[in-house]
Coordinates of C-alpha atoms and ligand atoms in Angstrom, one line a residue:
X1 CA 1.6 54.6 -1.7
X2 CA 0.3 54.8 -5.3
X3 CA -3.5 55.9 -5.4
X4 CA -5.9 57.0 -7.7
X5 CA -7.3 60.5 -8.5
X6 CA -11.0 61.1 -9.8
X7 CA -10.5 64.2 -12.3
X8 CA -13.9 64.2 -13.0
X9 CA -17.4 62.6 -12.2
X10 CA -20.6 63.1 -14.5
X11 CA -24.1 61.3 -13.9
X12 CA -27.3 60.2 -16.0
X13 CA -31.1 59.3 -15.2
X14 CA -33.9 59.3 -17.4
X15 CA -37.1 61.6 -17.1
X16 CA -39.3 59.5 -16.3
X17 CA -40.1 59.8 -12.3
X18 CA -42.0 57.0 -10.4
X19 CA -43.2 57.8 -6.8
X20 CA -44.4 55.5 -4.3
X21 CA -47.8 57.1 -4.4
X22 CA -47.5 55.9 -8.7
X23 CA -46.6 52.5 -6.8
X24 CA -49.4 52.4 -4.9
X25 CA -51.4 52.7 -8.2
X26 CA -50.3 49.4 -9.4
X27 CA -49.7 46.9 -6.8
X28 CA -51.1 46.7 -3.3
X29 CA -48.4 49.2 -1.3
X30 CA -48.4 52.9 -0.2
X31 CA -46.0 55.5 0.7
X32 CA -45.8 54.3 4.4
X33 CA -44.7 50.2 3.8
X34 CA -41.7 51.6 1.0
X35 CA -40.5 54.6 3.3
X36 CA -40.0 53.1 6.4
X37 CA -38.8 49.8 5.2
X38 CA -36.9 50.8 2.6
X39 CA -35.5 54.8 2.9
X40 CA -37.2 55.0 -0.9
X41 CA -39.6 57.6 -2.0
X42 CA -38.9 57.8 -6.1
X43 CA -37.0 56.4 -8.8
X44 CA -36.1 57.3 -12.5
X45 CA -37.1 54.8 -15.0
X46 CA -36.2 54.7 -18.9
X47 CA -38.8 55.4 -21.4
X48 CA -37.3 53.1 -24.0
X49 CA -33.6 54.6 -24.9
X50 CA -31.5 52.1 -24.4
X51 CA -28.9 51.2 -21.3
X52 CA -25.8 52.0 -23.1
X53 CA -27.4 55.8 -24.0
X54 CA -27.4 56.2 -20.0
X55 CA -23.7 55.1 -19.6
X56 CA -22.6 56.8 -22.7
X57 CA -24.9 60.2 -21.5
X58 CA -22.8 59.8 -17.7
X59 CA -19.3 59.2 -19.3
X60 CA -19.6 62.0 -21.7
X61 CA -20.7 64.5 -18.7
X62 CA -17.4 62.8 -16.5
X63 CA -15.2 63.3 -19.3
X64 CA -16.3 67.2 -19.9
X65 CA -15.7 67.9 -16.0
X66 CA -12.3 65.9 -15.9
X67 CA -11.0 68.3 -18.9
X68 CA -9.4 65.6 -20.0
X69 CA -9.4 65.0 -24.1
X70 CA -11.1 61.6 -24.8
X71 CA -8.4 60.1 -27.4
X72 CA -6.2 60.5 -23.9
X73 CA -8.2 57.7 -22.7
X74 CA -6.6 54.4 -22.9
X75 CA -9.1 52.3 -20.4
X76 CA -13.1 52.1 -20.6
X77 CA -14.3 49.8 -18.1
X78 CA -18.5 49.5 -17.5
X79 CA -20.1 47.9 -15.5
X80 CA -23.6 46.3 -15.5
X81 CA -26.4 43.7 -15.6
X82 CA -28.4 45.5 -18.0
X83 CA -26.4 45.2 -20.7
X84 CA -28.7 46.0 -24.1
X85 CA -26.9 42.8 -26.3
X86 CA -25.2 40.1 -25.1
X87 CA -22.6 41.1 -27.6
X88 CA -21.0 43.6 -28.2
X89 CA -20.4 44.8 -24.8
X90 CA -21.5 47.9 -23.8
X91 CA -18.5 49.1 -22.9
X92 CA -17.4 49.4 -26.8
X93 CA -20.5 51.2 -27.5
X94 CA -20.0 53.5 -25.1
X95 CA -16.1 54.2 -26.3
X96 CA -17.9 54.4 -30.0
X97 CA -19.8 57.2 -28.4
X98 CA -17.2 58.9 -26.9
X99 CA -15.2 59.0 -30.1
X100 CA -12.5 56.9 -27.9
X101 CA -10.5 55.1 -30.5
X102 CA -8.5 51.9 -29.8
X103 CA -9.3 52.3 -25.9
X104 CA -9.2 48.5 -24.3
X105 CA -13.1 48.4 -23.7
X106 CA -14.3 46.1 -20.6
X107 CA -17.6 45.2 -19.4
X108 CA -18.0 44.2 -15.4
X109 CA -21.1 42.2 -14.2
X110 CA -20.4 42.2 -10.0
X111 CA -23.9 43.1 -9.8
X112 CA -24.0 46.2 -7.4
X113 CA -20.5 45.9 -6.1
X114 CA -19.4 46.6 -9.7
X115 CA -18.5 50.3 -9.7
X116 CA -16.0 49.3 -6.8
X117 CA -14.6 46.0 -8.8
X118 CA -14.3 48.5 -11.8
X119 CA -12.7 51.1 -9.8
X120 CA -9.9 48.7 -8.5
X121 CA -9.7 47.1 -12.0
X122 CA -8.9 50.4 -13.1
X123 CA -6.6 51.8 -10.1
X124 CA -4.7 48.8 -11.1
X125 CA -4.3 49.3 -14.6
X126 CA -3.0 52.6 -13.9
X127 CA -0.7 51.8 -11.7
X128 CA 1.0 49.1 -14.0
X129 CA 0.6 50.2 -17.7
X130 CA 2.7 53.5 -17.8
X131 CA 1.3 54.4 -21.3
X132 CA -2.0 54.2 -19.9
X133 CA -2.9 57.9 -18.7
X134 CA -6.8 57.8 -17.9
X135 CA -9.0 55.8 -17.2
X136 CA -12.9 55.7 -17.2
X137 CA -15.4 53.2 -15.7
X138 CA -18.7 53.8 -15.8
X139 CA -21.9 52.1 -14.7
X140 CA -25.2 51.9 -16.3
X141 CA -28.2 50.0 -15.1
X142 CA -31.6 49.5 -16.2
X143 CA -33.0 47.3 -13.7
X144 CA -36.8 48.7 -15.0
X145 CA -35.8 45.7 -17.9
X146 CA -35.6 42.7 -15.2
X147 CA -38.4 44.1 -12.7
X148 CA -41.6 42.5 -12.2
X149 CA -44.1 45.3 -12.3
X150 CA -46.4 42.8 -10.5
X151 CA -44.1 41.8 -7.5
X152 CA -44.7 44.5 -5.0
X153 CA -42.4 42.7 -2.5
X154 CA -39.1 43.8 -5.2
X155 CA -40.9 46.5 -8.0
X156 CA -40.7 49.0 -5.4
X157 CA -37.2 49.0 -4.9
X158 CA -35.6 49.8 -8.3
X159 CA -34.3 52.2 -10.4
X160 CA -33.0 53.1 -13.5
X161 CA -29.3 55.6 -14.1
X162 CA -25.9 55.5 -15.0
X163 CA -23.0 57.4 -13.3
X164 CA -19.2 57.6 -14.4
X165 CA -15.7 58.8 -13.2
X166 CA -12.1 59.6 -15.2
X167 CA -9.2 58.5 -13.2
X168 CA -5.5 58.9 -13.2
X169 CA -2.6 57.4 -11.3
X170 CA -1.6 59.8 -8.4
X171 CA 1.9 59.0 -6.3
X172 CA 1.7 59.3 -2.6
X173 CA -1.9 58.9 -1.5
X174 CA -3.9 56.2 0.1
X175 CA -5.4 53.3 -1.2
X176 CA -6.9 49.8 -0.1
X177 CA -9.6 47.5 -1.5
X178 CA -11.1 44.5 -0.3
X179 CA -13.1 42.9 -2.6
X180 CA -14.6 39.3 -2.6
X181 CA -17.8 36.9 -3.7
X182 CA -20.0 33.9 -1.8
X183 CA -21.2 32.0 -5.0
X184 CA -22.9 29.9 -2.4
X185 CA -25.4 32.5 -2.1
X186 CA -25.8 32.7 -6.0
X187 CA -29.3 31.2 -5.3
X188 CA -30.8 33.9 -3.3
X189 CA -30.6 36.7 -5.3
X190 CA -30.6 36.4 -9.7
X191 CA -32.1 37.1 -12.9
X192 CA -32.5 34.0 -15.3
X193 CA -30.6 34.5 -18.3
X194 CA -31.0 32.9 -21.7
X195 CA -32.4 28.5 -21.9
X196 CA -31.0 26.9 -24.4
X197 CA -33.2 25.3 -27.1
X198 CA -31.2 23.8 -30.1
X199 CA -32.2 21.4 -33.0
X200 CA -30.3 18.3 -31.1
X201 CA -31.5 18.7 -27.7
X202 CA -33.0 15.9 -25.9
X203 CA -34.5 15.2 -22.3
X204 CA -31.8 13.2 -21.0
X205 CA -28.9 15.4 -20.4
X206 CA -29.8 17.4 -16.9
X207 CA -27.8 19.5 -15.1
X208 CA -29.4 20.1 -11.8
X209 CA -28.8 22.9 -9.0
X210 CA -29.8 24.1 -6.7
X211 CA -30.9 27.6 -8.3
X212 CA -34.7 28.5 -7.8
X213 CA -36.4 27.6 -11.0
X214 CA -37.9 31.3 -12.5
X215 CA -40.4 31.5 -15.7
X216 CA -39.4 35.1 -16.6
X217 CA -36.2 37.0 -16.9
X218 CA -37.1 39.3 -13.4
X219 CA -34.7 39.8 -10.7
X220 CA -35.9 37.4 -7.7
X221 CA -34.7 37.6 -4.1
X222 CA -34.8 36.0 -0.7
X223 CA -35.1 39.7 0.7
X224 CA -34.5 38.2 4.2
X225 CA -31.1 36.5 3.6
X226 CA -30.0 39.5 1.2
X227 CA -31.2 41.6 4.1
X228 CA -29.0 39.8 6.5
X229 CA -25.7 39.5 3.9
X230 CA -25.8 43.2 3.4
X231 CA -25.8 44.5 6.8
X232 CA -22.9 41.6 7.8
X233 CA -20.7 42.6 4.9
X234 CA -21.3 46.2 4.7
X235 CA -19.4 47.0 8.2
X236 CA -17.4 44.0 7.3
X237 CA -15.4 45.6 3.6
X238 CA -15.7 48.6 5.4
X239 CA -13.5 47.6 8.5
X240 CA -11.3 45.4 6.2
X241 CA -10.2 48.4 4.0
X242 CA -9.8 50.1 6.7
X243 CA -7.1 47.4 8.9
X244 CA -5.1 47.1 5.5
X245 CA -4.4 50.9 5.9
X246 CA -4.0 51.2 9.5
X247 CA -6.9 52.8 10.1
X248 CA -10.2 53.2 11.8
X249 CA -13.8 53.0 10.0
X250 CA -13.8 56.4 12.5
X251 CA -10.9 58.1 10.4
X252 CA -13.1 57.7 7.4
X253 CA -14.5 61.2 6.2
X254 CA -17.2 59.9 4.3
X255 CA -18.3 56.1 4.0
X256 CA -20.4 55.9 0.0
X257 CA -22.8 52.8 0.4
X258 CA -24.3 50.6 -1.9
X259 CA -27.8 52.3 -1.7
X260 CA -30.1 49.5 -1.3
X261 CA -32.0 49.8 1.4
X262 CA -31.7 52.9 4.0
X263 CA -32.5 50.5 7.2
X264 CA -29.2 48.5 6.3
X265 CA -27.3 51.3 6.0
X266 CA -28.5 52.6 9.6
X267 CA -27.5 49.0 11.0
X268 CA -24.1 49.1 9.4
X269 CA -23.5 52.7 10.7
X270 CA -24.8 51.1 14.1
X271 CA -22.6 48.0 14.4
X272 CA -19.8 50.6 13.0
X273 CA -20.4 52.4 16.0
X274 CA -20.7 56.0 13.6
X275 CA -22.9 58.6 13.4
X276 CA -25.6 58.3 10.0
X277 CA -24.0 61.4 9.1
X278 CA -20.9 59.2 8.3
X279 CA -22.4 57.9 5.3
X280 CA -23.5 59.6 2.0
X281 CA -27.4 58.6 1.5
X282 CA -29.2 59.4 -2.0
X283 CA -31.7 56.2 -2.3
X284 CA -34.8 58.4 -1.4
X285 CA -34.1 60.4 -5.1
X286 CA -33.0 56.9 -7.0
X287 CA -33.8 53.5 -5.0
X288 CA -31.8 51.2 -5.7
X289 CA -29.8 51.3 -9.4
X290 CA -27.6 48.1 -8.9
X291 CA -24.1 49.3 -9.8
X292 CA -25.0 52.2 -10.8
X293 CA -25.6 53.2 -6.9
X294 CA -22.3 54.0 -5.6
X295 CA -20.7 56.1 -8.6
X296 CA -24.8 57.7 -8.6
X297 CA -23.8 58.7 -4.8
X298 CA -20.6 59.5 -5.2
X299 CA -21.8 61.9 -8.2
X300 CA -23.8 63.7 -5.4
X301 CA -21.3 64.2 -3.1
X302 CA -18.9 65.7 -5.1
X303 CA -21.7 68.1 -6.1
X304 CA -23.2 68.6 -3.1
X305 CA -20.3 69.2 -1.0
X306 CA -20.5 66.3 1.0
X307 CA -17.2 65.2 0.0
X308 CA -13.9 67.7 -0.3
X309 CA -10.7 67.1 -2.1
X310 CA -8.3 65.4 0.8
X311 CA -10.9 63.4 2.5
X312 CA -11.0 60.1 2.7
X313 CA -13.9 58.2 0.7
X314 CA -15.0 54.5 1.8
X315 CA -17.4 53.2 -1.3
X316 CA -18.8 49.6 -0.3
X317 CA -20.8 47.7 -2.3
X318 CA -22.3 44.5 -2.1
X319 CA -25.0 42.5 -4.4
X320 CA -25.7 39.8 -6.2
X321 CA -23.4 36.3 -7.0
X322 CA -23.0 37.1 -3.7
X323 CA -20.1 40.0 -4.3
X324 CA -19.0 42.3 -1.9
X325 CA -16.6 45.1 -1.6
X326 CA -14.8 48.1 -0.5
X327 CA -12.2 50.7 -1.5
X328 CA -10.8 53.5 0.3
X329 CA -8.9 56.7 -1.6
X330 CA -7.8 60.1 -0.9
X331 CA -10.9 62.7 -2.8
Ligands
LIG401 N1 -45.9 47.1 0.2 C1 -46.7 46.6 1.2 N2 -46.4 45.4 1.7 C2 -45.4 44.7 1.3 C3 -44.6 45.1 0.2 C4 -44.9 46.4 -0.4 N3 -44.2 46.9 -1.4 N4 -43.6 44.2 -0.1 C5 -43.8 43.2 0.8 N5 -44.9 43.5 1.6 C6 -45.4 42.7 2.7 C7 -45.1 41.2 2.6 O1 -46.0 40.6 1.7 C8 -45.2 40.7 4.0 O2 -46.6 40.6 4.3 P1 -47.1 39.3 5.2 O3 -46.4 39.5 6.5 O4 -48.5 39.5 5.2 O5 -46.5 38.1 4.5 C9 -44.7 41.9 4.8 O6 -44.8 43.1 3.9 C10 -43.3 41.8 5.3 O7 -42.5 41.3 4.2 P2 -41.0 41.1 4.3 O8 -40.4 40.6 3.1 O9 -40.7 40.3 5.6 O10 -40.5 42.6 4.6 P3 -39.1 43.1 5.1 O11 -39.3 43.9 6.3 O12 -38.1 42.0 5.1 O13 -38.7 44.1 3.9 C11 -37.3 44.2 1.9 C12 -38.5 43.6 2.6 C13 -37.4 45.7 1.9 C14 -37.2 43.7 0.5 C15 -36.1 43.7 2.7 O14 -36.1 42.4 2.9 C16 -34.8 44.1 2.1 O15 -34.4 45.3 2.0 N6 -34.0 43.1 1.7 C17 -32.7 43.4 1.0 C18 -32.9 43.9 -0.4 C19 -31.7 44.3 -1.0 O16 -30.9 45.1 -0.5 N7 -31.4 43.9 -2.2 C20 -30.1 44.3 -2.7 C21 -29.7 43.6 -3.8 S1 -30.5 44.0 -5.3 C22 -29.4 43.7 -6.5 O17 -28.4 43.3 -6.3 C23 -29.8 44.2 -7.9

């Protein structure tokens, strides 16, 4: 079975450090509420440089530990929904940074399933375009730009970061994805985008839906349903991946998360029947970084140990639109 090797993995977060006691200072919550309902005890935030410096910071470090030479590259995927511009993408900028020339250049918005729709995108690529040698997908999220700093019910959560990984083809491994949206549930988790305002528009034309209507550009959620998606789908991808290869969630060495809340994590692990210990847990250092969460974890493991070459890796994501999924590879 053609899989897909990670040469190389390199990670980003800016200095700036917000605790939940610097929460606490701002809206009405303290350490207690955010720790046991949510796993989270700090997060980076920018201090102004730009979303596309965190990717570009993250892909240079991933490129340096692959050894690989960056003209070599012939794929940048990135994935986000913090995107500086809405054009160009931020996946050229990133290239220009890298010195990458003529790479195709991508840009992913799967919300925090992204890194695991990039890294299929890119498994595929690899496996089909024989010119192509590497590949590099990155993700780079500042969700500090859509939080409401006066919502304590969502500000606490977030986090800003960027993570990346260099990837070539490798024969005879394992691989499986299962990737797949709800755009039904578009409505209980979003950030309003642009309105349009032109010279010729007039009151009659109306499109309605049944989107909540938002006055700023801040991420909004129905935490409850969101709550109740992630810890269905999460042992759901997980156990799908899984059947396509044969396998077990059990025979899974280490199961990378989407690292939104610790509580649905311990539920999946629960309905999963596995030990906590399964799963690779960094949200107490981060919160939750959208797509940058999964490649952020996987970063850690790699460095930490937690994860050896030969192991099997399960990364699951799941987020807004509503997306979910999961891949499994050989480390
Ligand atoms: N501090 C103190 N109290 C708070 C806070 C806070 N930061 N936030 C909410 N509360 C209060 C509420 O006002 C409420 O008070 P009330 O009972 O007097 O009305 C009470 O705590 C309970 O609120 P709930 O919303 O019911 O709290 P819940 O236990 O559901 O936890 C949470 C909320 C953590 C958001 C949870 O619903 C959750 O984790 N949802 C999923 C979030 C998620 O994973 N999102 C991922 C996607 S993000 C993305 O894609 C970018």
């Amino acid at each position: 079975m053609v899989g897909v090797k990670i040469l190389g993995a390199g990670k980003f977060v800016p200095d700036i450090i917000a605790t939940n006691d610097d929460f606490a200072k701002i809206v009405d919550t303290n350490d207690e509420w955010i720790t046991t309902r949510t796993g989270i005890k700090k997060r980076h935030i920018a201090n102004g440089e730009p979303t596309w410096y965190l990717g570009a910071m993250a892909a240079k470090a991933a490129v340096k530990n692959s050894g690989v030479e960056p003209e070599d590259i012939g794929l940048i995927i990135v994935t986000t929904i913090t995107n500086d511009y809405s054009t160009p993408s931020i996946s050229c900028i990133i290239q220009r940074e890298l010195g990458v020339k003529g790479s195709m250049a991508i840009d992913v918005n799967c919300a925090c399933s992204g890194f695991v729709y990039g890294f299929d995108m890119a498994k595929r690529y690899l496996q089909t375009d024989d010119n192509l040698k590497y590949a590099l997908v990155v993700s780079a999220e500042e969700l500090s730009k859509i939080t409401d700093y006066t919502d304590r019910s969502t500000c606490v959560l977030f986090g800003d970061g960027a993570a990346a990984v260099v990837l070539e083809k490798c024969e005879n491994s394992i691989y499986s994805a299962y990737l797949g949206a709800d755009g039904t549930g578009a409505k209980f988790l979003l950030a309003k985008s642009y309105d349009s305002h032109t010279p010729f528009s007039n009151d009659e034309v109306k499109v309605e839906d049944d989107m909540p209507k938002r006055d700023n550009n801040c991420l909004y959620q129905d935490g409850r349903v969101v709550y109740k998606f992630a810890t269905k789908t999460l042992p759901l991808a997980c156990e799908k991946s899984c059947e396509m290869l044969g396998i077990t969630p059990n025979d899974i060495d280490c199961i990378i998360p989407h690292q939104a809340n610790k509580r649905i994590i311990e539920t999946a692990a629960k309905n999963l029947s596995l030990p906590l210990e399964r799963f690779f847990l960094n949200l107490e250092e981060y919160g939750n970084t959208s797509s940058a969460s999964v490649p952020l974890a996987l970063c850690d493991a790699i460095d930490t140990g937690a994860i050896k070459r030969g192991d099997k890796v399960c990364l699951v994501g799941f987020g807004a639109g509503l997306t979910y999924g999961s891949v499994i590879f050989e480390y």
